[in-house]
Short mmCIF file of C-alpha atoms and ligand atoms in Angstrom, two decimals:
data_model
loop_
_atom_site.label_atom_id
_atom_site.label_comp_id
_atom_site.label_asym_id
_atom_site.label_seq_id
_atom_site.Cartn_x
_atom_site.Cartn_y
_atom_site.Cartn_z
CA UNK A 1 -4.39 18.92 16.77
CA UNK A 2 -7.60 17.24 18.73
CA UNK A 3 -6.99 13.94 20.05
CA UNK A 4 -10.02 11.28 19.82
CA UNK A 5 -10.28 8.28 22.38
CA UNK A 6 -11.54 4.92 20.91
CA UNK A 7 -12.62 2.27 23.90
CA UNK A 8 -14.52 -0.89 24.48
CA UNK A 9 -12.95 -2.37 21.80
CA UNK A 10 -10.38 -5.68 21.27
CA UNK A 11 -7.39 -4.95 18.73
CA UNK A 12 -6.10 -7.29 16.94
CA UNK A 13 -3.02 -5.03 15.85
CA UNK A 14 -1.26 -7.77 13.76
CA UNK A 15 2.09 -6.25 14.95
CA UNK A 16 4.99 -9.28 14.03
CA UNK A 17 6.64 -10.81 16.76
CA UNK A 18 3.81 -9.38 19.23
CA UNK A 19 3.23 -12.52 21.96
CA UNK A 20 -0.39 -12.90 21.04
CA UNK A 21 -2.05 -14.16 18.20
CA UNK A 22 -3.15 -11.13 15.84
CA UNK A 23 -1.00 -9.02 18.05
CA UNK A 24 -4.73 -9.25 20.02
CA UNK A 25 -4.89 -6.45 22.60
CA UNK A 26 -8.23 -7.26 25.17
CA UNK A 27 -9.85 -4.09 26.00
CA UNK A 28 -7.75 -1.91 23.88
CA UNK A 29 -7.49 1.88 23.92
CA UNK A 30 -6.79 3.86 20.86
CA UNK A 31 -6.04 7.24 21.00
CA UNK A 32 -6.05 8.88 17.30
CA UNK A 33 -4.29 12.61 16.50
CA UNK A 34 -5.57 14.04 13.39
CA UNK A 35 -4.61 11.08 10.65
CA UNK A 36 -1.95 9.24 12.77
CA UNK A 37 -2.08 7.06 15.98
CA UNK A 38 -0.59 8.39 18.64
CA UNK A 39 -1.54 5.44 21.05
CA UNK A 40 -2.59 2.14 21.36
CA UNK A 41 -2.67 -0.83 23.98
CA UNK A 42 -4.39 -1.83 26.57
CA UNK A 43 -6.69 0.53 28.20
CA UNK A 44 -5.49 -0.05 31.90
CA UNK A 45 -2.51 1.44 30.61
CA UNK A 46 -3.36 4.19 28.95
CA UNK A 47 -1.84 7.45 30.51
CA UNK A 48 -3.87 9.72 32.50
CA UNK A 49 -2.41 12.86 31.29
CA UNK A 50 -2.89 11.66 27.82
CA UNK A 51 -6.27 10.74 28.15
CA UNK A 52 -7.04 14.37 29.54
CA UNK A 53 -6.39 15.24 26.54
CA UNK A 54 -8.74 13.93 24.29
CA UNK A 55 -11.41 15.78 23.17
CA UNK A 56 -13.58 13.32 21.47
CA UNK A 57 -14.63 9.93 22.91
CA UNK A 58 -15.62 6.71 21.12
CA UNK A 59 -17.38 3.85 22.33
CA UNK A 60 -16.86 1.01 20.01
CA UNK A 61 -19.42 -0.95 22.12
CA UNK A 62 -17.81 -4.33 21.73
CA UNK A 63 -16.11 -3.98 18.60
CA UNK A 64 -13.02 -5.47 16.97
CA UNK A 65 -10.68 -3.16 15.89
CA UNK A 66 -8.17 -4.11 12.52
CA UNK A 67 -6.08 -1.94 10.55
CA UNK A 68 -7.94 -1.21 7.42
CA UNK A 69 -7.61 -3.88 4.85
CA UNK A 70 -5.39 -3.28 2.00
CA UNK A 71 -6.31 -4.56 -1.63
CA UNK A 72 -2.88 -5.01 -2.97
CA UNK A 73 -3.15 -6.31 -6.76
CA UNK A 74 -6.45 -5.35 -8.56
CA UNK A 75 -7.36 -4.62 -12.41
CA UNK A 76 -9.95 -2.23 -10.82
CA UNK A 77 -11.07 0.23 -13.95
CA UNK A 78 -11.82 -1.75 -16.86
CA UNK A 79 -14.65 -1.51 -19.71
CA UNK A 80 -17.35 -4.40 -20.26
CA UNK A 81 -17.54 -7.75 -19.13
CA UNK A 82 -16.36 -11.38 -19.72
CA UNK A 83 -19.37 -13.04 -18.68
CA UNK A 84 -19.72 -15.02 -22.34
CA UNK A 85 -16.30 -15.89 -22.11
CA UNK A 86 -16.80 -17.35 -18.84
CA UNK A 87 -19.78 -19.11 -20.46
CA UNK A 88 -17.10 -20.95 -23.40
CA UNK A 89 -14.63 -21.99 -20.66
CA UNK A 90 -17.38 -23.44 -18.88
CA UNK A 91 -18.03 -25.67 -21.93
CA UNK A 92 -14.06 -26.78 -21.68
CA UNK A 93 -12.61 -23.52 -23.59
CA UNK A 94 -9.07 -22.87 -21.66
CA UNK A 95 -8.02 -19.53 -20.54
CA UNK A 96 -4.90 -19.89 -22.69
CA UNK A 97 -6.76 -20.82 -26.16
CA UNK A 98 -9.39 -18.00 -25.61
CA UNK A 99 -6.68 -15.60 -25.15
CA UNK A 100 -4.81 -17.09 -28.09
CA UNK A 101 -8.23 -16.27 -30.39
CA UNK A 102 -8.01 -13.10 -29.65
CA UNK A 103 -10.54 -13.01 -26.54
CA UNK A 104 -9.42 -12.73 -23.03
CA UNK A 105 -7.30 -9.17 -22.04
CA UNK A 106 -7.51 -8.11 -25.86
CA UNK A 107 -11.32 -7.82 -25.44
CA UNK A 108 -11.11 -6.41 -22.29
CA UNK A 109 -8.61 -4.07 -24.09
CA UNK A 110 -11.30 -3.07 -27.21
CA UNK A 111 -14.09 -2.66 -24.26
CA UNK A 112 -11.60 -0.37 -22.21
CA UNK A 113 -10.46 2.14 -25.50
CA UNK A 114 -14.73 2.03 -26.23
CA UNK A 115 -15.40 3.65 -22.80
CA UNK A 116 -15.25 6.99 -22.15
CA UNK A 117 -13.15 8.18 -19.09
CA UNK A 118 -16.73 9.02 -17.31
CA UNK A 119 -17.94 5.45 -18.32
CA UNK A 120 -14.53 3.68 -16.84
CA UNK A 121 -15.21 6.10 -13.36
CA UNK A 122 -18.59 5.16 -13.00
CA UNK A 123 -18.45 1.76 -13.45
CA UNK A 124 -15.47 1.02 -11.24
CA UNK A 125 -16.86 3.54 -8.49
CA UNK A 126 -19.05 0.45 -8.04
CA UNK A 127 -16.41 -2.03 -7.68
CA UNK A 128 -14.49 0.61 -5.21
CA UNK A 129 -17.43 1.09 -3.24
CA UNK A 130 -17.98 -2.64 -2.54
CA UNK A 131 -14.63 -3.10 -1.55
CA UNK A 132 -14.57 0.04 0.67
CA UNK A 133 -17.73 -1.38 2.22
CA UNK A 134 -15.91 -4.24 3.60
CA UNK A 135 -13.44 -2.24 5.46
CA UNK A 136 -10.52 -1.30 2.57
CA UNK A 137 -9.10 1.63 2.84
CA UNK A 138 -5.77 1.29 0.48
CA UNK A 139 -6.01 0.01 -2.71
CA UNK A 140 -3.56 -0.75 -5.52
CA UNK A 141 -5.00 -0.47 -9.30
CA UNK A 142 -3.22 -1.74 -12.39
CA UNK A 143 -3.32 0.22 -15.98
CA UNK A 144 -3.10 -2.51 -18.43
CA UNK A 145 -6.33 -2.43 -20.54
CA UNK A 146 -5.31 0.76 -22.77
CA UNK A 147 -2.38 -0.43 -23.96
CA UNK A 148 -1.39 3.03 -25.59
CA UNK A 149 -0.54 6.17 -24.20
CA UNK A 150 -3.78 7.61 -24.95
CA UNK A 151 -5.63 4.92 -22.90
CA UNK A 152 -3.28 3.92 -20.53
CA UNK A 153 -3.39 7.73 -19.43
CA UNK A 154 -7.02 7.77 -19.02
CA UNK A 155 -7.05 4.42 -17.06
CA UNK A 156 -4.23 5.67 -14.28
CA UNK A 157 -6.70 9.23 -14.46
CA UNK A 158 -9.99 7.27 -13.73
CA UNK A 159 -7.75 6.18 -10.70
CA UNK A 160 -6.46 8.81 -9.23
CA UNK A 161 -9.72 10.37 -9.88
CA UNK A 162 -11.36 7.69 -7.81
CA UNK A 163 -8.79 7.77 -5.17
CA UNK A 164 -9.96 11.82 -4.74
CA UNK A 165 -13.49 11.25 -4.60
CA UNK A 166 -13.82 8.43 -2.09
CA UNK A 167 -12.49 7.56 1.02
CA UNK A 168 -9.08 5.12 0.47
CA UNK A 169 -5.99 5.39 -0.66
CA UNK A 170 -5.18 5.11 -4.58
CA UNK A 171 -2.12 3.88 -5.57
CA UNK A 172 -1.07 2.86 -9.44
CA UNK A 173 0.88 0.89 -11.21
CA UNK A 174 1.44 0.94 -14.48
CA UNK A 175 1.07 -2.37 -16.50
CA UNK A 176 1.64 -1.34 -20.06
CA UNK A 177 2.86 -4.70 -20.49
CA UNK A 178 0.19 -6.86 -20.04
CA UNK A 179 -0.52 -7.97 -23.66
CA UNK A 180 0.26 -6.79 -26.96
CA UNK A 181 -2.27 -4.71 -28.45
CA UNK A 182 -3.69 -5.72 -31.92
CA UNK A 183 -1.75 -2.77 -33.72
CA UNK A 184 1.40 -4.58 -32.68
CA UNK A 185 0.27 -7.97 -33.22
CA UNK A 186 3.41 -9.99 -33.76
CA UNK A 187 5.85 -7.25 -32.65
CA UNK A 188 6.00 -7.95 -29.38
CA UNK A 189 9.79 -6.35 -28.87
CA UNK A 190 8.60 -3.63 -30.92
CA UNK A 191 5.44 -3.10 -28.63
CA UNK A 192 7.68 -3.34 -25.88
CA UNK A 193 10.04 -0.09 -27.26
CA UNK A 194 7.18 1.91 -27.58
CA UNK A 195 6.56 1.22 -23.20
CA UNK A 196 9.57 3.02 -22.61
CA UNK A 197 8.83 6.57 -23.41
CA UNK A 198 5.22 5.48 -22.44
CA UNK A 199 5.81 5.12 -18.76
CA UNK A 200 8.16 8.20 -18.61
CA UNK A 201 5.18 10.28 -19.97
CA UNK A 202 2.22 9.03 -17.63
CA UNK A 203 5.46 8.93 -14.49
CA UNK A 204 5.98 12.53 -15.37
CA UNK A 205 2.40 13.19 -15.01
CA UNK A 206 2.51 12.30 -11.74
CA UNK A 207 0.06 8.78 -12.45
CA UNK A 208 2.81 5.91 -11.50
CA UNK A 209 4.03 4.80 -8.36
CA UNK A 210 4.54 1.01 -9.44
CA UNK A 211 5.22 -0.88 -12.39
CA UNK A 212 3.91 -4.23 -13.29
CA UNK A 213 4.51 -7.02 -15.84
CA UNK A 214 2.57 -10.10 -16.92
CA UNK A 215 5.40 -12.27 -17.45
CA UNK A 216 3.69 -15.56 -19.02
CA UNK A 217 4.48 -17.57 -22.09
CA UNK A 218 1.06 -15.87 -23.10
CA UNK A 219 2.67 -12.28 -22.15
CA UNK A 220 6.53 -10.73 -22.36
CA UNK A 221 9.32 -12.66 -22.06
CA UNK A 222 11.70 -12.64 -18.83
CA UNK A 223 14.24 -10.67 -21.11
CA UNK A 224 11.19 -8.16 -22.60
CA UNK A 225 9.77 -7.68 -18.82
CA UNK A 226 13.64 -7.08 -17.78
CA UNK A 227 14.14 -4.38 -20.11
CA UNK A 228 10.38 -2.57 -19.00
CA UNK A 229 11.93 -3.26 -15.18
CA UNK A 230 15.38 -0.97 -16.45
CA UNK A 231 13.25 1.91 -17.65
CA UNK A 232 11.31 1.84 -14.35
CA UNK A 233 14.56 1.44 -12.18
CA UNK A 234 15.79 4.56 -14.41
CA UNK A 235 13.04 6.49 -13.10
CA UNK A 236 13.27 5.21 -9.45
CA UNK A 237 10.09 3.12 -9.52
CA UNK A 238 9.76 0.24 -7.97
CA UNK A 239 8.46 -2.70 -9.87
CA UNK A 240 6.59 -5.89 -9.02
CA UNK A 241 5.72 -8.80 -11.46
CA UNK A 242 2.47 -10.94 -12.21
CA UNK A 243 4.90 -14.41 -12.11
CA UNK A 244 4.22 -18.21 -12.13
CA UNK A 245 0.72 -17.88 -12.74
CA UNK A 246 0.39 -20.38 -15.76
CA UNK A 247 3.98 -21.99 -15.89
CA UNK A 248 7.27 -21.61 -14.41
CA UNK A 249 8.81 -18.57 -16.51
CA UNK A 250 11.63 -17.75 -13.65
CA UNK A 251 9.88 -14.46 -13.15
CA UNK A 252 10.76 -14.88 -9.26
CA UNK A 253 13.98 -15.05 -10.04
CA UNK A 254 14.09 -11.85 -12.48
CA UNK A 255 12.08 -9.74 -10.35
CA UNK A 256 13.80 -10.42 -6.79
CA UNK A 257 17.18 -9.59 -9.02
CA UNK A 258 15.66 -6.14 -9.46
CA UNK A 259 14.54 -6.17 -5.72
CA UNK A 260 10.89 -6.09 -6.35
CA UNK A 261 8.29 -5.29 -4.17
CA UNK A 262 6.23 -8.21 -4.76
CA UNK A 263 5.78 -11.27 -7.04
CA UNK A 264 2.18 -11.98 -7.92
CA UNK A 265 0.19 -15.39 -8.43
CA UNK A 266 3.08 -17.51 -7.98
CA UNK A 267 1.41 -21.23 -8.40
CA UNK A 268 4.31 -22.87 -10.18
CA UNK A 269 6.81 -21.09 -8.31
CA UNK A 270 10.02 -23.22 -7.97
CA UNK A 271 12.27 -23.54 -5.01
CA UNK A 272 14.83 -21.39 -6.30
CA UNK A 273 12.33 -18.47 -7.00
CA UNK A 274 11.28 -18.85 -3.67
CA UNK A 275 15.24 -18.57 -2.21
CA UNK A 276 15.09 -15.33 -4.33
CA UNK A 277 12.18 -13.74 -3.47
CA UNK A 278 12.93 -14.65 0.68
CA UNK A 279 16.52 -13.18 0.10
CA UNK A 280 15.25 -9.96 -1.71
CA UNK A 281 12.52 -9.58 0.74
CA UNK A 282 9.89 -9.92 -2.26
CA UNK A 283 6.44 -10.33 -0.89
CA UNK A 284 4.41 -12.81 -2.75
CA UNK A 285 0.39 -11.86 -3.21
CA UNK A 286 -1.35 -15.07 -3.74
CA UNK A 287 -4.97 -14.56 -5.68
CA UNK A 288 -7.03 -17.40 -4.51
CA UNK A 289 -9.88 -15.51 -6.85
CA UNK A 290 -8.12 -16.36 -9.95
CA UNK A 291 -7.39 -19.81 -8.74
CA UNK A 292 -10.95 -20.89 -8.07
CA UNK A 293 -12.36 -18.91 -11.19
CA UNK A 294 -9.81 -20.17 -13.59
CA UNK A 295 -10.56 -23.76 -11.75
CA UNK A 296 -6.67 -24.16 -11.22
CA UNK A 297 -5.45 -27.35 -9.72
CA UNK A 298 -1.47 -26.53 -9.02
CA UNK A 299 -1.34 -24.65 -5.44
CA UNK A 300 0.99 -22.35 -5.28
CA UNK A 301 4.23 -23.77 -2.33
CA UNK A 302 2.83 -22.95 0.63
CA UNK A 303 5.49 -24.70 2.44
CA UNK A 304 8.12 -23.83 0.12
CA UNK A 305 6.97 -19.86 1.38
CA UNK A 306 6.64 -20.39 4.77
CA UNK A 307 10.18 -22.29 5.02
CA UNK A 308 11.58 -19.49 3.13
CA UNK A 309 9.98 -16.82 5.27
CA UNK A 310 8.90 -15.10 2.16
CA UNK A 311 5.71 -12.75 3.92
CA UNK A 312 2.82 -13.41 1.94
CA UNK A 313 0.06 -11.45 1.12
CA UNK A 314 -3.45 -11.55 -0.30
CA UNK A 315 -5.70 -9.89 -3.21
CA UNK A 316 -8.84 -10.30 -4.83
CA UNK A 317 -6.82 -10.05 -8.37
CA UNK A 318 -10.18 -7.90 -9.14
CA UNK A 319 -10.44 -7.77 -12.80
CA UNK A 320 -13.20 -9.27 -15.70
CA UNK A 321 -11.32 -12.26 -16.76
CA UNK A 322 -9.83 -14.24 -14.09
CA UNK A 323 -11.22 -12.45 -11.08
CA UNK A 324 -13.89 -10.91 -10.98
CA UNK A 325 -13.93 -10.46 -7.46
CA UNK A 326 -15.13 -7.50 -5.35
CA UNK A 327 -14.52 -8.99 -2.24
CA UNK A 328 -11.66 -9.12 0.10
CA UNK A 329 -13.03 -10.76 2.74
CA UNK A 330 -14.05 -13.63 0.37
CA UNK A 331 -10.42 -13.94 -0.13
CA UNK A 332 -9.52 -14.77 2.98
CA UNK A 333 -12.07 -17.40 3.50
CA UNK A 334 -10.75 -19.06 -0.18
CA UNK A 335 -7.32 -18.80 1.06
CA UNK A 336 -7.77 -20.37 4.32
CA UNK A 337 -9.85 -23.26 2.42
CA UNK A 338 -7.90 -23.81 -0.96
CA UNK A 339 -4.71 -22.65 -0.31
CA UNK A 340 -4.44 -23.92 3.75
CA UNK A 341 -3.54 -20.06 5.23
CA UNK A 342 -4.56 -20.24 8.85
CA UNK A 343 -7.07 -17.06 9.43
CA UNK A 344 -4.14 -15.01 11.12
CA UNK A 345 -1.74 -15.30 8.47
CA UNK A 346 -4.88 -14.04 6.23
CA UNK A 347 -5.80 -11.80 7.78
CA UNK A 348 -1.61 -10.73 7.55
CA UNK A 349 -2.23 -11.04 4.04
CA UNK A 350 -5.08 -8.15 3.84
CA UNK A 351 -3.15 -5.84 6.02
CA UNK A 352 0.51 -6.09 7.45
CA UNK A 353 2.11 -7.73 4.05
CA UNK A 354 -0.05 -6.49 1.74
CA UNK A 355 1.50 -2.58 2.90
CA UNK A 356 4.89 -4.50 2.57
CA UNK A 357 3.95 -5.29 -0.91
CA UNK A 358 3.36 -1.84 -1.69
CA UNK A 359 6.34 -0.63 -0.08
CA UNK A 360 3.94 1.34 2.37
CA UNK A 361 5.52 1.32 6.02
CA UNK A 362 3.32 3.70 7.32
CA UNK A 363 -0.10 1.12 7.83
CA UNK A 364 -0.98 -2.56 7.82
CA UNK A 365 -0.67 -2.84 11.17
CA UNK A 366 -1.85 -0.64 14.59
CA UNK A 367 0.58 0.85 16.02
CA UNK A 368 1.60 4.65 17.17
CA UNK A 369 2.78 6.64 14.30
CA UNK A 370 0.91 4.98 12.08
CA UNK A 371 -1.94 5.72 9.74
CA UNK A 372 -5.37 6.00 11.61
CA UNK A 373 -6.52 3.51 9.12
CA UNK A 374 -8.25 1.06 10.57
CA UNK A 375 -11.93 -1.18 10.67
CA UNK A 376 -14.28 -1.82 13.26
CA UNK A 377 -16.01 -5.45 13.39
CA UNK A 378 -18.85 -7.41 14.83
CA UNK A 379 -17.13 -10.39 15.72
CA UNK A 380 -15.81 -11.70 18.92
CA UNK A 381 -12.40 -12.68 17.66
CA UNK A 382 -10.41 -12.13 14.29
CA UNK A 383 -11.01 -15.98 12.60
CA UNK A 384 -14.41 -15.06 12.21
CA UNK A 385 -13.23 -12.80 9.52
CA UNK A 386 -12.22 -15.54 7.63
CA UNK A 387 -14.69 -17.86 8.68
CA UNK A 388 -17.46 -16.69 7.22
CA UNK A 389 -18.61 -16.62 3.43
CA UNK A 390 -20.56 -13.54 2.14
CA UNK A 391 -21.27 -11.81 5.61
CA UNK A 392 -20.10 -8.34 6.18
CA UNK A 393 -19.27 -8.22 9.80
CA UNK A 394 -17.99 -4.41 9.09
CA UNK A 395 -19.56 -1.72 11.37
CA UNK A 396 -17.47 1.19 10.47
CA UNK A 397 -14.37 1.83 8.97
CA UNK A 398 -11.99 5.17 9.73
CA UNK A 399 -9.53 6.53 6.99
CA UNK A 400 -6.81 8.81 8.43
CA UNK A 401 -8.51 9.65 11.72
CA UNK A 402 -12.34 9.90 10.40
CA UNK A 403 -15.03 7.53 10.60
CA UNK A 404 -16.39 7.14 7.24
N1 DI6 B 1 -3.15 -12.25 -14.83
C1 DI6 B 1 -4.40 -12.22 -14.40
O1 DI6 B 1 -4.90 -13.03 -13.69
C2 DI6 B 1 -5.06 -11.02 -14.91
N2 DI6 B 1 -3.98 -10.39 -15.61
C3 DI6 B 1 -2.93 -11.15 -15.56
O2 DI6 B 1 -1.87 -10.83 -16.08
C4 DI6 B 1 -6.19 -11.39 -15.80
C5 DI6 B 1 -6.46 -10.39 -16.83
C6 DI6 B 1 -7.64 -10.75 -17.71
O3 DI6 B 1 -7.91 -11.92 -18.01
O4 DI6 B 1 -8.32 -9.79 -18.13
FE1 FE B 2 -3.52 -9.62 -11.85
#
């Protein structure tokens, strides 16, 4: 295999428990092998022998060098819009009562089952595209707008489809139970059977790696998202919950109990959600999209998290109702200003613990034996990735091993 040389670049490797800041490496070399790193630090010490044998030689001219960024929560492939909804709540409409009238996911939902699967590809290539512009090169992307087999399958297709025709990572997790479609209206528990044999079907066709729950006095109950979180635990899936968005439900609690990967949202998280996420090692995304679009006022417990230790990550939450965000960069900026991350544990968010939330160990940070995933900037040092609102400081981005 042909190793490449990267110079004349800063790292900011975002290794934990490295001395510096960031993990920041001055005048870092990077020596790729095929889709792995096989070196990195700082280019004084970079072996001779090693160096002999690289084949291929890039100058970075100046560059910062990331890992890739890692979109860790998004409703990426949905049908239509919400644009007049967002015109009603404007005029004092809540999320909650449009939802209630039958607007909100459910017409999302009717949009999604309208749209062919060529439709659904074609308009989320565009979404994809953005974000892979700013330097993603993982993605996670829900199901939850088919709400049957039929649709659900074509929704997880569209993304693995995507996922083969561009440059990142796919990976999918199925959130059958996200609302309750209109041909189960008030049979929730019965809607909830019908999941079961559901997500066996679409995880023996090879479309699931996660599953998901909206677990909201609007959504499934803690015992109805327990009893989707036994079917995936009897297929060896691991699960992760959208929790404490609108009101304290204890979803923490029930998900860390099932050792999730991550809780999601998490604004009225209470302390003893926190204690069980931190002891579980439960990552919890925060969505500072959804906050500002939904004009939220409760912050999720910043404090609460960081005494805990819980690692917390960050997402756009892209999706047409309460997020409909195509940029990951913006996120950091909102989380550093509304939710009071410093840049460096942001820029965590988009890349060491967002991995963690997916239960990925090979990437998020730069380090050897890693994924060659990683972005190169135009800025002189890694707060300016959070400092700025609605640049794209991205010069070029490489997914395993090839600039792209
Ligand atoms: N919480 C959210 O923020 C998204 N899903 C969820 O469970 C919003 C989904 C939508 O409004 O379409
Ligand atoms: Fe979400």
């Amino acid at each position: 295999m042909s190793l490449s040389l990267w110079t004349h670049c800063d790292a900011a490797t975002l290794q934990s428990g490295a001395a510096q800041p960031y993990g920041l490496v001055p005048d870092a070399a990077l020596v790729t092998e095929g889709e792995v790193i096989r070196w990195i630090g700082a280019r004084q010490e970079l072996p001779s022998d090693l160096k002999a044998q690289c084949h291929a030689e890039h100058d970075c001219e100046g560059a910062l060098i990331t890992p890739g960024l890692i979109d860790c929560h998004t409703h990426l492939v949905y049908g239509g819009d919400r644009a007049a909804e967002f015109e009603q709540r404007l005029q004092g409409v809540s999320y909650e009562a449009i939802a209630r009238q039958g607007g909100g996911i459910a017409s999302t939902v009717r949009a999604t089952r309208e749209a062919s699967a060529a439709e659904l590809e074609r308009s989320s290539a565009k979404r994809l595209s953005a974000l892979i512009a700013e330097g993603v090169t993982t993605i996670e992307i829900k199901s939850g707008y088919g709400l049957s087999l039929e649709h659900e399958r074509k929704c997880l297709q569209v993304a693995r489809s995507l996922g083969c025709k561009q440059a990142i990572d796919v990976r999918t997790t199925f959130l059958g139970a996200h609302a309750v479609p209109p041909e189960f209206a008030g049979q929730s528990d019965a809607y909830v059977d019908s999941l079961l044999p559901m997500l066996q079907s679409l995880h023996a066709e090879g479309l699931v790696d996660a599953v998901d729950a909206f677990c909201e006095r609007i959504g499934f109950s803690a015992a109805q998202t327990a009893r989707v979180f036994d079917a995936a635990r009897a297929l060896g899936l691991p699960v992760k919950l959208h929790a404490e968005q609108l009101s304290d439900s204890g979803g923490a609690q029930l998900a860390a109990s099932y050792g999730a990967l991550s809780c999601d949202h998490l604004e009225w998280l209470s302390l003893e959600g926190a204690a069980a996420m931190a002891q579980a090692g439960t990552v919890a995304v925060l969505l500072p999209g959804a906050f500002y679009f939904l004009r939220e006022t409760k912050l999720p417990p910043m404090d609460l998290l960081r005494q805990h230790q819980v690692p917390m990550a960050l997402s756009t939450d892209c999706n047409p109702g309460s997020s409909p965000c195509t940029s990951l960069l913006l996120m950091l900026n909102m989380a550093c200003t509304l939710f009071r991350f410093t840049p460096e544990e942001a820029l965590a968010g988009v890349t060491r613990h967002a991995a963690q939330a997916l239960g990925l160990a090979d990437r998020g940070v730069l380090a050897a034996g890693l994924r060659a995933d990683f972005a190169l900037w135009d800025v002189a040092h890694p707060a300016a990735l959070a400092y700025a609102i609605g640049a794209n400081p991205l010069r070029a981005s490489v997914f395993k091993g090839t600039l792209r």
